[in-house]
Amino acid sequence: MNISLFYFLAFLAILSALMVVISKNPVHSVLYLIICFFAIAGHYVLMNAQFLAAVHIIVYAGAIMVLFLYVIMMLNLNSNVEPHKSKWLKVAATVSGGLLMTVLVGALRQATTTVASVPNSDVGLIENLGLVLFREYALPFEVSSILLLTAMVGTVMLGKKEIN
């Protein structure tokens, strides 16, 4: 079942990534990108990295995609505003894409595949991450938290309106 789920998630990620590029509506592209992020988070779950999957969904599908949607809606991008590309540019893009695909297929045919053995299957678990983070990297963790706090205070101070 894991292999079929892996192939389904891989197919979904590739299909949604293609739809990001193909879609003419920028809002639809962002929504397809969110689907791609969820498929990649599913791969993290299959690799037993549940915390990384949750962080991936919260940070990318949550915060960054909301920011992208906000910017796209504020800019009011439409397909009728987009400049038309010449016929030769489309032909050159098609030829270069075909050549890239030919090179990638040739490289994949010559590649050898081996099954990697994982000695420790609890690599991505939150307990191990917490132990390493607070035992070995306590000082950099605290310095980064102070840096983020300083950035938040600076943002509030810059965005604050002065009352005369």
PDB file of C-alpha atoms in Angstrom:
ATOM      1  CA  MET A   1       0.000   0.000   0.000  1.00  0.00           C
ATOM      2  CA  ASN A   2       2.869   2.416   0.720  1.00  0.00           C
ATOM      3  CA  ILE A   3       4.240   2.089  -2.797  1.00  0.00           C
ATOM      4  CA  SER A   4       0.853   2.747  -4.388  1.00  0.00           C
ATOM      5  CA  LEU A   5       0.323   5.740  -2.096  1.00  0.00           C
ATOM      6  CA  PHE A   6       3.801   6.977  -2.998  1.00  0.00           C
ATOM      7  CA  TYR A   7       3.039   6.752  -6.712  1.00  0.00           C
ATOM      8  CA  PHE A   8      -0.333   8.454  -6.240  1.00  0.00           C
ATOM      9  CA  LEU A   9       1.249  11.329  -4.301  1.00  0.00           C
ATOM     10  CA  ALA A  10       4.059  11.613  -6.852  1.00  0.00           C
ATOM     11  CA  PHE A  11       1.546  11.701  -9.711  1.00  0.00           C
ATOM     12  CA  LEU A  12      -0.519  14.315  -7.863  1.00  0.00           C
ATOM     13  CA  ALA A  13       2.556  16.453  -7.149  1.00  0.00           C
ATOM     14  CA  ILE A  14       3.771  16.327 -10.752  1.00  0.00           C
ATOM     15  CA  LEU A  15       0.309  16.949 -12.194  1.00  0.00           C
ATOM     16  CA  SER A  16      -0.378  19.897  -9.908  1.00  0.00           C
ATOM     17  CA  ALA A  17       3.098  21.337 -10.592  1.00  0.00           C
ATOM     18  CA  LEU A  18       2.392  21.132 -14.318  1.00  0.00           C
ATOM     19  CA  MET A  19      -0.957  22.813 -13.793  1.00  0.00           C
ATOM     20  CA  VAL A  20       0.801  25.641 -11.923  1.00  0.00           C
ATOM     21  CA  VAL A  21       2.819  26.345 -15.046  1.00  0.00           C
ATOM     22  CA  ILE A  22       0.047  25.708 -17.588  1.00  0.00           C
ATOM     23  CA  SER A  23      -2.787  27.577 -15.860  1.00  0.00           C
ATOM     24  CA  LYS A  24      -3.452  31.032 -17.244  1.00  0.00           C
ATOM     25  CA  ASN A  25      -5.240  32.326 -14.150  1.00  0.00           C
ATOM     26  CA  PRO A  26      -2.711  33.212 -11.413  1.00  0.00           C
ATOM     27  CA  VAL A  27      -5.177  32.431  -8.608  1.00  0.00           C
ATOM     28  CA  HIS A  28      -5.675  28.933 -10.022  1.00  0.00           C
ATOM     29  CA  SER A  29      -1.885  28.545 -10.215  1.00  0.00           C
ATOM     30  CA  VAL A  30      -1.582  29.334  -6.517  1.00  0.00           C
ATOM     31  CA  LEU A  31      -4.320  26.818  -5.685  1.00  0.00           C
ATOM     32  CA  TYR A  32      -2.558  24.131  -7.745  1.00  0.00           C
ATOM     33  CA  LEU A  33       0.657  24.975  -5.906  1.00  0.00           C
ATOM     34  CA  ILE A  34      -1.132  24.387  -2.594  1.00  0.00           C
ATOM     35  CA  ILE A  35      -2.185  20.943  -3.865  1.00  0.00           C
ATOM     36  CA  CYS A  36       1.441  20.264  -4.806  1.00  0.00           C
ATOM     37  CA  PHE A  37       2.579  21.249  -1.310  1.00  0.00           C
ATOM     38  CA  PHE A  38       0.051  18.894   0.267  1.00  0.00           C
ATOM     39  CA  ALA A  39       1.299  16.044  -1.943  1.00  0.00           C
ATOM     40  CA  ILE A  40       4.876  16.743  -0.890  1.00  0.00           C
ATOM     41  CA  ALA A  41       3.764  16.806   2.752  1.00  0.00           C
ATOM     42  CA  GLY A  42       2.254  13.367   2.124  1.00  0.00           C
ATOM     43  CA  HIS A  43       5.704  12.187   1.055  1.00  0.00           C
ATOM     44  CA  TYR A  44       7.097  13.472   4.340  1.00  0.00           C
ATOM     45  CA  VAL A  45       4.491  11.424   6.205  1.00  0.00           C
ATOM     46  CA  LEU A  46       5.493   8.336   4.209  1.00  0.00           C
ATOM     47  CA  MET A  47       9.097   8.926   5.286  1.00  0.00           C
ATOM     48  CA  ASN A  48       7.955   8.989   8.937  1.00  0.00           C
ATOM     49  CA  ALA A  49       8.660  12.726   9.291  1.00  0.00           C
ATOM     50  CA  GLN A  50       5.277  13.843  10.580  1.00  0.00           C
ATOM     51  CA  PHE A  51       6.555  17.033  12.188  1.00  0.00           C
ATOM     52  CA  LEU A  52       8.239  18.108   8.970  1.00  0.00           C
ATOM     53  CA  ALA A  53       4.998  17.441   7.091  1.00  0.00           C
ATOM     54  CA  ALA A  54       3.019  19.554   9.562  1.00  0.00           C
ATOM     55  CA  VAL A  55       5.525  22.402   9.399  1.00  0.00           C
ATOM     56  CA  HIS A  56       5.539  22.174   5.603  1.00  0.00           C
ATOM     57  CA  ILE A  57       1.757  22.509   5.476  1.00  0.00           C
ATOM     58  CA  ILE A  58       1.636  25.325   8.027  1.00  0.00           C
ATOM     59  CA  VAL A  59       4.468  27.373   6.545  1.00  0.00           C
ATOM     60  CA  TYR A  60       4.104  26.811   2.818  1.00  0.00           C
ATOM     61  CA  ALA A  61       0.461  25.955   2.219  1.00  0.00           C
ATOM     62  CA  GLY A  62      -0.660  28.248   5.005  1.00  0.00           C
ATOM     63  CA  ALA A  63       1.400  31.378   5.367  1.00  0.00           C
ATOM     64  CA  ILE A  64       3.283  31.732   2.094  1.00  0.00           C
ATOM     65  CA  MET A  65       0.378  30.799  -0.168  1.00  0.00           C
ATOM     66  CA  VAL A  66      -1.918  33.236   1.639  1.00  0.00           C
ATOM     67  CA  LEU A  67       0.710  35.898   1.010  1.00  0.00           C
ATOM     68  CA  PHE A  68       0.923  34.921  -2.684  1.00  0.00           C
ATOM     69  CA  LEU A  69      -2.856  35.060  -3.037  1.00  0.00           C
ATOM     70  CA  TYR A  70      -2.961  38.455  -1.348  1.00  0.00           C
ATOM     71  CA  VAL A  71      -0.286  39.881  -3.656  1.00  0.00           C
ATOM     72  CA  ILE A  72      -1.932  38.438  -6.772  1.00  0.00           C
ATOM     73  CA  MET A  73      -5.314  39.819  -5.805  1.00  0.00           C
ATOM     74  CA  MET A  74      -3.824  43.218  -4.991  1.00  0.00           C
ATOM     75  CA  LEU A  75      -1.970  43.376  -8.319  1.00  0.00           C
ATOM     76  CA  ASN A  76      -5.110  42.261 -10.203  1.00  0.00           C
ATOM     77  CA  LEU A  77      -3.228  40.126 -12.718  1.00  0.00           C
ATOM     78  CA  ASN A  78      -5.325  38.931 -15.633  1.00  0.00           C
ATOM     79  CA  SER A  79      -4.523  37.056 -18.814  1.00  0.00           C
ATOM     80  CA  ASN A  80      -5.714  39.962 -20.989  1.00  0.00           C
ATOM     81  CA  VAL A  81      -3.039  42.210 -19.416  1.00  0.00           C
ATOM     82  CA  GLU A  82      -0.284  39.704 -20.261  1.00  0.00           C
ATOM     83  CA  PRO A  83       1.682  40.636 -23.398  1.00  0.00           C
ATOM     84  CA  HIS A  84       1.403  38.241 -26.324  1.00  0.00           C
ATOM     85  CA  LYS A  85       4.494  36.221 -27.103  1.00  0.00           C
ATOM     86  CA  SER A  86       5.794  35.828 -30.615  1.00  0.00           C
ATOM     87  CA  LYS A  87       5.488  32.609 -32.579  1.00  0.00           C
ATOM     88  CA  TRP A  88       9.268  32.085 -32.642  1.00  0.00           C
ATOM     89  CA  LEU A  89       9.533  32.407 -28.887  1.00  0.00           C
ATOM     90  CA  LYS A  90       6.937  29.669 -28.442  1.00  0.00           C
ATOM     91  CA  VAL A  91       8.776  27.427 -30.919  1.00  0.00           C
ATOM     92  CA  ALA A  92      12.114  28.054 -29.175  1.00  0.00           C
ATOM     93  CA  ALA A  93      10.574  27.262 -25.786  1.00  0.00           C
ATOM     94  CA  THR A  94       9.074  24.030 -27.129  1.00  0.00           C
ATOM     95  CA  VAL A  95      12.354  22.929 -28.724  1.00  0.00           C
ATOM     96  CA  SER A  96      14.410  23.730 -25.614  1.00  0.00           C
ATOM     97  CA  GLY A  97      11.889  21.930 -23.393  1.00  0.00           C
ATOM     98  CA  GLY A  98      12.026  18.887 -25.676  1.00  0.00           C
ATOM     99  CA  LEU A  99      15.829  18.877 -25.622  1.00  0.00           C
ATOM    100  CA  LEU A 100      15.826  19.135 -21.832  1.00  0.00           C
ATOM    101  CA  MET A 101      13.411  16.222 -21.594  1.00  0.00           C
ATOM    102  CA  THR A 102      15.584  14.169 -23.963  1.00  0.00           C
ATOM    103  CA  VAL A 103      18.667  14.822 -21.823  1.00  0.00           C
ATOM    104  CA  LEU A 104      16.791  13.926 -18.623  1.00  0.00           C
ATOM    105  CA  VAL A 105      15.381  10.699 -20.091  1.00  0.00           C
ATOM    106  CA  GLY A 106      18.856   9.736 -21.343  1.00  0.00           C
ATOM    107  CA  ALA A 107      20.363  10.400 -17.924  1.00  0.00           C
ATOM    108  CA  LEU A 108      17.649   8.386 -16.186  1.00  0.00           C
ATOM    109  CA  ARG A 109      18.157   5.429 -18.519  1.00  0.00           C
ATOM    110  CA  GLN A 110      21.840   5.226 -17.615  1.00  0.00           C
ATOM    111  CA  ALA A 111      21.269   5.671 -13.886  1.00  0.00           C
ATOM    112  CA  THR A 112      21.448   2.664 -11.627  1.00  0.00           C
ATOM    113  CA  THR A 113      18.973   2.307  -8.808  1.00  0.00           C
ATOM    114  CA  THR A 114      19.687   0.694  -5.493  1.00  0.00           C
ATOM    115  CA  VAL A 115      17.468   0.385  -2.469  1.00  0.00           C
ATOM    116  CA  ALA A 116      18.813   2.509   0.345  1.00  0.00           C
ATOM    117  CA  SER A 117      18.848   0.874   3.733  1.00  0.00           C
ATOM    118  CA  VAL A 118      17.761   3.107   6.575  1.00  0.00           C
ATOM    119  CA  PRO A 119      19.361   2.009   9.843  1.00  0.00           C
ATOM    120  CA  ASN A 120      17.156   4.225  12.016  1.00  0.00           C
ATOM    121  CA  SER A 121      13.524   4.696  11.020  1.00  0.00           C
ATOM    122  CA  ASP A 122      12.723   7.391  13.577  1.00  0.00           C
ATOM    123  CA  VAL A 123      14.842  10.094  11.947  1.00  0.00           C
ATOM    124  CA  GLY A 124      12.104  12.672  11.390  1.00  0.00           C
ATOM    125  CA  LEU A 125      10.281  12.320  14.685  1.00  0.00           C
ATOM    126  CA  ILE A 126       9.731  15.394  16.815  1.00  0.00           C
ATOM    127  CA  GLU A 127      11.308  13.868  19.930  1.00  0.00           C
ATOM    128  CA  ASN A 128      14.677  13.415  18.224  1.00  0.00           C
ATOM    129  CA  LEU A 129      14.476  16.876  16.685  1.00  0.00           C
ATOM    130  CA  GLY A 130      13.751  18.427  20.069  1.00  0.00           C
ATOM    131  CA  LEU A 131      16.597  16.569  21.752  1.00  0.00           C
ATOM    132  CA  VAL A 132      19.124  17.662  19.138  1.00  0.00           C
ATOM    133  CA  LEU A 133      17.757  21.208  19.005  1.00  0.00           C
ATOM    134  CA  PHE A 134      17.881  21.867  22.732  1.00  0.00           C
ATOM    135  CA  ARG A 135      21.004  19.860  23.601  1.00  0.00           C
ATOM    136  CA  GLU A 136      23.410  20.609  20.764  1.00  0.00           C
ATOM    137  CA  TYR A 137      22.001  23.793  19.235  1.00  0.00           C
ATOM    138  CA  ALA A 138      20.526  25.637  22.227  1.00  0.00           C
ATOM    139  CA  LEU A 139      22.515  28.850  21.735  1.00  0.00           C
ATOM    140  CA  PRO A 140      21.802  29.234  17.974  1.00  0.00           C
ATOM    141  CA  PHE A 141      18.139  28.447  18.677  1.00  0.00           C
ATOM    142  CA  GLU A 142      17.903  31.221  21.273  1.00  0.00           C
ATOM    143  CA  VAL A 143      19.827  33.688  19.097  1.00  0.00           C
ATOM    144  CA  SER A 144      17.469  33.022  16.186  1.00  0.00           C
ATOM    145  CA  SER A 145      14.458  33.588  18.455  1.00  0.00           C
ATOM    146  CA  ILE A 146      15.886  36.953  19.564  1.00  0.00           C
ATOM    147  CA  LEU A 147      16.558  37.840  15.924  1.00  0.00           C
ATOM    148  CA  LEU A 148      12.969  37.003  14.957  1.00  0.00           C
ATOM    149  CA  LEU A 149      11.637  39.019  17.900  1.00  0.00           C
ATOM    150  CA  THR A 150      13.768  41.984  16.816  1.00  0.00           C
ATOM    151  CA  ALA A 151      12.430  41.685  13.260  1.00  0.00           C
ATOM    152  CA  MET A 152       8.831  41.655  14.530  1.00  0.00           C
ATOM    153  CA  VAL A 153       9.397  44.718  16.728  1.00  0.00           C
ATOM    154  CA  GLY A 154      11.088  46.508  13.818  1.00  0.00           C
ATOM    155  CA  THR A 155       8.175  45.704  11.525  1.00  0.00           C
ATOM    156  CA  VAL A 156       5.683  47.061  14.041  1.00  0.00           C
ATOM    157  CA  MET A 157       7.735  50.223  14.525  1.00  0.00           C
ATOM    158  CA  LEU A 158       8.062  50.814  10.776  1.00  0.00           C
ATOM    159  CA  GLY A 159       4.387  50.163  10.110  1.00  0.00           C
ATOM    160  CA  LYS A 160       3.104  52.246  13.016  1.00  0.00           C
ATOM    161  CA  LYS A 161       1.486  55.552  12.097  1.00  0.00           C
ATOM    162  CA  GLU A 162       2.538  58.570  14.073  1.00  0.00           C
ATOM    163  CA  ILE A 163      -0.233  60.610  15.666  1.00  0.00           C
ATOM    164  CA  ASN A 164       0.472  64.362  15.548  1.00  0.00           C
TER     165      ASN A 164
END
